[in-house]
PDB file of N, CA and C in Angstrom:
ATOM      1  N   MET A 276      73.606 121.407 115.961  1.00  0.00           N
ATOM      2  CA  MET A 276      74.942 121.905 115.725  1.00  0.00           C
ATOM      3  C   MET A 276      75.545 121.011 114.640  1.00  0.00           C
ATOM      4  N   VAL A 277      76.207 121.601 113.727  1.00  0.00           N
ATOM      5  CA  VAL A 277      76.895 120.920 112.670  1.00  0.00           C
ATOM      6  C   VAL A 277      78.264 120.592 113.016  1.00  0.00           C
ATOM      7  N   THR A 278      78.624 119.369 112.852  1.00  0.00           N
ATOM      8  CA  THR A 278      80.008 118.926 113.161  1.00  0.00           C
ATOM      9  C   THR A 278      80.843 118.869 111.851  1.00  0.00           C
ATOM     10  N   ASN A 279      82.131 118.722 112.031  1.00  0.00           N
ATOM     11  CA  ASN A 279      83.012 118.616 110.858  1.00  0.00           C
ATOM     12  C   ASN A 279      82.712 117.332 109.983  1.00  0.00           C
ATOM     13  N   LYS A 280      82.291 116.248 110.711  1.00  0.00           N
ATOM     14  CA  LYS A 280      81.960 114.997 109.996  1.00  0.00           C
ATOM     15  C   LYS A 280      80.752 115.249 109.063  1.00  0.00           C
ATOM     16  N   ASN A 281      79.741 115.975 109.589  1.00  0.00           N
ATOM     17  CA  ASN A 281      78.572 116.267 108.713  1.00  0.00           C
ATOM     18  C   ASN A 281      78.936 117.174 107.603  1.00  0.00           C
ATOM     19  N   ILE A 282      79.766 118.115 107.822  1.00  0.00           N
ATOM     20  CA  ILE A 282      80.114 118.985 106.737  1.00  0.00           C
ATOM     21  C   ILE A 282      80.951 118.267 105.616  1.00  0.00           C
ATOM     22  N   GLU A 283      81.785 117.414 106.099  1.00  0.00           N
ATOM     23  CA  GLU A 283      82.505 116.566 105.090  1.00  0.00           C
ATOM     24  C   GLU A 283      81.580 115.675 104.296  1.00  0.00           C
ATOM     25  N   ARG A 284      80.556 115.094 104.987  1.00  0.00           N
ATOM     26  CA  ARG A 284      79.633 114.180 104.283  1.00  0.00           C
ATOM     27  C   ARG A 284      78.804 114.993 103.291  1.00  0.00           C
ATOM     28  N   TYR A 285      78.345 116.180 103.671  1.00  0.00           N
ATOM     29  CA  TYR A 285      77.465 116.997 102.732  1.00  0.00           C
ATOM     30  C   TYR A 285      78.296 117.485 101.580  1.00  0.00           C
ATOM     31  N   LEU A 286      79.658 117.842 101.851  1.00  0.00           N
ATOM     32  CA  LEU A 286      80.495 118.280 100.735  1.00  0.00           C
ATOM     33  C   LEU A 286      80.682 117.106  99.800  1.00  0.00           C
ATOM     34  N   TRP A 287      80.882 115.885 100.244  1.00  0.00           N
ATOM     35  CA  TRP A 287      81.127 114.696  99.466  1.00  0.00           C
ATOM     36  C   TRP A 287      79.887 114.483  98.599  1.00  0.00           C
ATOM     37  N   ILE A 288      78.693 114.567  99.193  1.00  0.00           N
ATOM     38  CA  ILE A 288      77.494 114.321  98.472  1.00  0.00           C
ATOM     39  C   ILE A 288      77.298 115.359  97.394  1.00  0.00           C
ATOM     40  N   ALA A 289      77.541 116.682  97.699  1.00  0.00           N
ATOM     41  CA  ALA A 289      77.421 117.718  96.737  1.00  0.00           C
ATOM     42  C   ALA A 289      78.385 117.530  95.608  1.00  0.00           C
ATOM     43  N   THR A 290      79.600 117.076  95.900  1.00  0.00           N
ATOM     44  CA  THR A 290      80.586 116.872  94.783  1.00  0.00           C
ATOM     45  C   THR A 290      80.181 115.764  93.876  1.00  0.00           C
ATOM     46  N   ILE A 291      79.603 114.606  94.410  1.00  0.00           N
ATOM     47  CA  ILE A 291      79.152 113.549  93.585  1.00  0.00           C
ATOM     48  C   ILE A 291      77.997 113.908  92.726  1.00  0.00           C
ATOM     49  N   VAL A 292      77.026 114.676  93.295  1.00  0.00           N
ATOM     50  CA  VAL A 292      75.887 115.137  92.540  1.00  0.00           C
ATOM     51  C   VAL A 292      76.280 116.079  91.423  1.00  0.00           C
ATOM     52  N   PHE A 293      77.306 116.960  91.701  1.00  0.00           N
ATOM     53  CA  PHE A 293      77.769 117.954  90.709  1.00  0.00           C
ATOM     54  C   PHE A 293      78.492 117.117  89.536  1.00  0.00           C
ATOM     55  N   ILE A 294      79.327 116.182  89.868  1.00  0.00           N
ATOM     56  CA  ILE A 294      80.022 115.442  88.848  1.00  0.00           C
ATOM     57  C   ILE A 294      79.069 114.594  88.019  1.00  0.00           C
ATOM     58  N   THR A 295      78.046 114.081  88.719  1.00  0.00           N
ATOM     59  CA  THR A 295      77.022 113.308  87.944  1.00  0.00           C
ATOM     60  C   THR A 295      76.258 114.286  86.973  1.00  0.00           C
ATOM     61  N   TYR A 296      75.873 115.451  87.465  1.00  0.00           N
ATOM     62  CA  TYR A 296      75.234 116.465  86.650  1.00  0.00           C
ATOM     63  C   TYR A 296      76.100 116.791  85.368  1.00  0.00           C
ATOM     64  N   LEU A 297      77.388 116.933  85.591  1.00  0.00           N
ATOM     65  CA  LEU A 297      78.281 117.266  84.444  1.00  0.00           C
ATOM     66  C   LEU A 297      78.403 116.188  83.461  1.00  0.00           C
ATOM     67  N   PHE A 298      78.575 114.944  83.975  1.00  0.00           N
ATOM     68  CA  PHE A 298      78.646 113.796  83.054  1.00  0.00           C
ATOM     69  C   PHE A 298      77.359 113.607  82.301  1.00  0.00           C
ATOM     70  N   LEU A 299      76.240 113.628  83.029  1.00  0.00           N
ATOM     71  CA  LEU A 299      74.928 113.449  82.284  1.00  0.00           C
ATOM     72  C   LEU A 299      74.629 114.535  81.294  1.00  0.00           C
ATOM     73  N   GLY A 300      74.989 115.754  81.618  1.00  0.00           N
ATOM     74  CA  GLY A 300      74.782 116.932  80.731  1.00  0.00           C
ATOM     75  C   GLY A 300      75.676 116.808  79.521  1.00  0.00           C
ATOM     76  N   SER A 301      76.898 116.386  79.728  1.00  0.00           N
ATOM     77  CA  SER A 301      77.855 116.158  78.544  1.00  0.00           C
ATOM     78  C   SER A 301      77.319 115.066  77.690  1.00  0.00           C
ATOM     79  N   PHE A 302      76.763 113.994  78.302  1.00  0.00           N
ATOM     80  CA  PHE A 302      76.293 112.864  77.483  1.00  0.00           C
ATOM     81  C   PHE A 302      75.039 113.320  76.725  1.00  0.00           C
ATOM     82  N   ILE A 303      74.156 114.045  77.333  1.00  0.00           N
ATOM     83  CA  ILE A 303      72.957 114.475  76.568  1.00  0.00           C
ATOM     84  C   ILE A 303      73.318 115.456  75.456  1.00  0.00           C
ATOM     85  N   VAL A 304      74.224 116.335  75.643  1.00  0.00           N
ATOM     86  CA  VAL A 304      74.572 117.332  74.642  1.00  0.00           C
ATOM     87  C   VAL A 304      75.321 116.649  73.509  1.00  0.00           C
ATOM     88  N   SER A 305      76.363 115.852  73.810  1.00  0.00           N
ATOM     89  CA  SER A 305      77.285 115.296  72.746  1.00  0.00           C
ATOM     90  C   SER A 305      76.759 113.950  72.278  1.00  0.00           C
ATOM     91  N   GLY A 306      76.071 113.246  73.088  1.00  0.00           N
ATOM     92  CA  GLY A 306      75.640 111.870  72.695  1.00  0.00           C
ATOM     93  C   GLY A 306      76.823 110.868  72.713  1.00  0.00           C
ATOM     94  N   ASN A 307      77.850 111.210  73.410  1.00  0.00           N
ATOM     95  CA  ASN A 307      79.047 110.402  73.452  1.00  0.00           C
ATOM     96  C   ASN A 307      78.952 109.411  74.527  1.00  0.00           C
ATOM     97  N   PHE A 308      78.922 108.101  74.287  1.00  0.00           N
ATOM     98  CA  PHE A 308      78.697 107.128  75.320  1.00  0.00           C
ATOM     99  C   PHE A 308      79.925 106.953  76.184  1.00  0.00           C
ATOM    100  N   LEU A 309      81.051 107.576  75.894  1.00  0.00           N
ATOM    101  CA  LEU A 309      82.221 107.537  76.723  1.00  0.00           C
ATOM    102  C   LEU A 309      81.980 108.279  77.959  1.00  0.00           C
ATOM    103  N   ASP A 310      81.171 109.391  78.010  1.00  0.00           N
ATOM    104  CA  ASP A 310      80.816 110.092  79.139  1.00  0.00           C
ATOM    105  C   ASP A 310      80.015 109.322  80.068  1.00  0.00           C
ATOM    106  N   LEU A 311      79.065 108.524  79.551  1.00  0.00           N
ATOM    107  CA  LEU A 311      78.239 107.635  80.341  1.00  0.00           C
ATOM    108  C   LEU A 311      79.073 106.497  80.941  1.00  0.00           C
ATOM    109  N   PHE A 312      80.056 106.059  80.222  1.00  0.00           N
ATOM    110  CA  PHE A 312      80.985 105.073  80.715  1.00  0.00           C
ATOM    111  C   PHE A 312      81.832 105.552  81.906  1.00  0.00           C
ATOM    112  N   TYR A 313      82.265 106.806  81.763  1.00  0.00           N
ATOM    113  CA  TYR A 313      83.010 107.459  82.934  1.00  0.00           C
ATOM    114  C   TYR A 313      82.138 107.532  84.114  1.00  0.00           C
ATOM    115  N   LEU A 314      80.854 107.894  83.952  1.00  0.00           N
ATOM    116  CA  LEU A 314      79.990 107.956  85.082  1.00  0.00           C
ATOM    117  C   LEU A 314      79.795 106.624  85.781  1.00  0.00           C
ATOM    118  N   VAL A 315      79.637 105.568  84.978  1.00  0.00           N
ATOM    119  CA  VAL A 315      79.482 104.211  85.523  1.00  0.00           C
ATOM    120  C   VAL A 315      80.792 103.786  86.274  1.00  0.00           C
ATOM    121  N   ILE A 316      81.950 104.117  85.682  1.00  0.00           N
ATOM    122  CA  ILE A 316      83.227 103.876  86.371  1.00  0.00           C
ATOM    123  C   ILE A 316      83.329 104.609  87.678  1.00  0.00           C
ATOM    124  N   LEU A 317      82.912 105.839  87.702  1.00  0.00           N
ATOM    125  CA  LEU A 317      82.989 106.653  88.944  1.00  0.00           C
ATOM    126  C   LEU A 317      82.119 106.005  90.000  1.00  0.00           C
ATOM    127  N   TYR A 318      80.921 105.571  89.718  1.00  0.00           N
ATOM    128  CA  TYR A 318      80.026 104.979  90.685  1.00  0.00           C
ATOM    129  C   TYR A 318      80.632 103.691  91.178  1.00  0.00           C
ATOM    130  N   LEU A 319      81.175 102.837  90.212  1.00  0.00           N
ATOM    131  CA  LEU A 319      81.748 101.596  90.597  1.00  0.00           C
ATOM    132  C   LEU A 319      82.878 101.800  91.600  1.00  0.00           C
ATOM    133  N   ILE A 320      83.736 102.761  91.302  1.00  0.00           N
ATOM    134  CA  ILE A 320      84.821 103.086  92.278  1.00  0.00           C
ATOM    135  C   ILE A 320      84.392 103.460  93.668  1.00  0.00           C
ATOM    136  N   ILE A 321      83.342 104.231  93.689  1.00  0.00           N
ATOM    137  CA  ILE A 321      82.757 104.716  94.935  1.00  0.00           C
ATOM    138  C   ILE A 321      82.157 103.558  95.658  1.00  0.00           C
ATOM    139  N   ILE A 322      81.456 102.688  95.006  1.00  0.00           N
ATOM    140  CA  ILE A 322      80.814 101.480  95.693  1.00  0.00           C
ATOM    141  C   ILE A 322      81.909 100.546  96.136  1.00  0.00           C
ATOM    142  N   ILE A 323      82.910 100.318  95.399  1.00  0.00           N
ATOM    143  CA  ILE A 323      83.968  99.402  95.711  1.00  0.00           C
ATOM    144  C   ILE A 323      84.798  99.926  96.963  1.00  0.00           C
ATOM    145  N   THR A 324      85.054 101.204  96.956  1.00  0.00           N
ATOM    146  CA  THR A 324      85.764 101.730  98.123  1.00  0.00           C
ATOM    147  C   THR A 324      84.878 101.742  99.348  1.00  0.00           C
ATOM    148  N   LYS A 325      83.657 101.951  99.249  1.00  0.00           N
ATOM    149  CA  LYS A 325      82.785 101.862 100.399  1.00  0.00           C
ATOM    150  C   LYS A 325      82.726 100.436 101.075  1.00  0.00           C
ATOM    151  N   ILE A 326      82.689  99.438 100.124  1.00  0.00           N
ATOM    152  CA  ILE A 326      82.703  98.050 100.529  1.00  0.00           C
ATOM    153  C   ILE A 326      83.997  97.676 101.144  1.00  0.00           C
ATOM    154  N   VAL A 327      85.119  98.088 100.581  1.00  0.00           N
ATOM    155  CA  VAL A 327      86.402  97.748 101.156  1.00  0.00           C
ATOM    156  C   VAL A 327      86.661  98.452 102.490  1.00  0.00           C
ATOM    157  N   SER A 328      86.219  99.702 102.615  1.00  0.00           N
ATOM    158  CA  SER A 328      86.433 100.369 103.857  1.00  0.00           C
ATOM    159  C   SER A 328      85.543  99.868 105.005  1.00  0.00           C
ATOM    160  N   LYS A 329      84.356  99.284 104.719  1.00  0.00           N
ATOM    161  CA  LYS A 329      83.586  98.720 105.687  1.00  0.00           C
ATOM    162  C   LYS A 329      84.189  97.350 106.207  1.00  0.00           C
ATOM    163  N   ASN A 330      84.876  96.646 105.326  1.00  0.00           N
ATOM    164  CA  ASN A 330      85.424  95.383 105.681  1.00  0.00           C
ATOM    165  C   ASN A 330      86.749  95.464 106.499  1.00  0.00           C
ATOM    166  N   LYS A 331      87.275  96.689 106.583  1.00  0.00           N
ATOM    167  CA  LYS A 331      88.563  96.809 107.335  1.00  0.00           C
ATOM    168  C   LYS A 331      88.278  96.929 108.784  1.00  0.00           C
TER     169      LYS A 331
END
């Protein structure tokens, strides 16, 4: 049985994968390093929020 917590988790993972796909595709097509920088910032924010939420 699928619970709401599992659905939220899978939706979150799908969103991150889709955003990563968009940023990498944009970087490959345009060659603009700013897109790659945005992707790194996105992952840093995700990692920092996970660490902070675990410490609470």
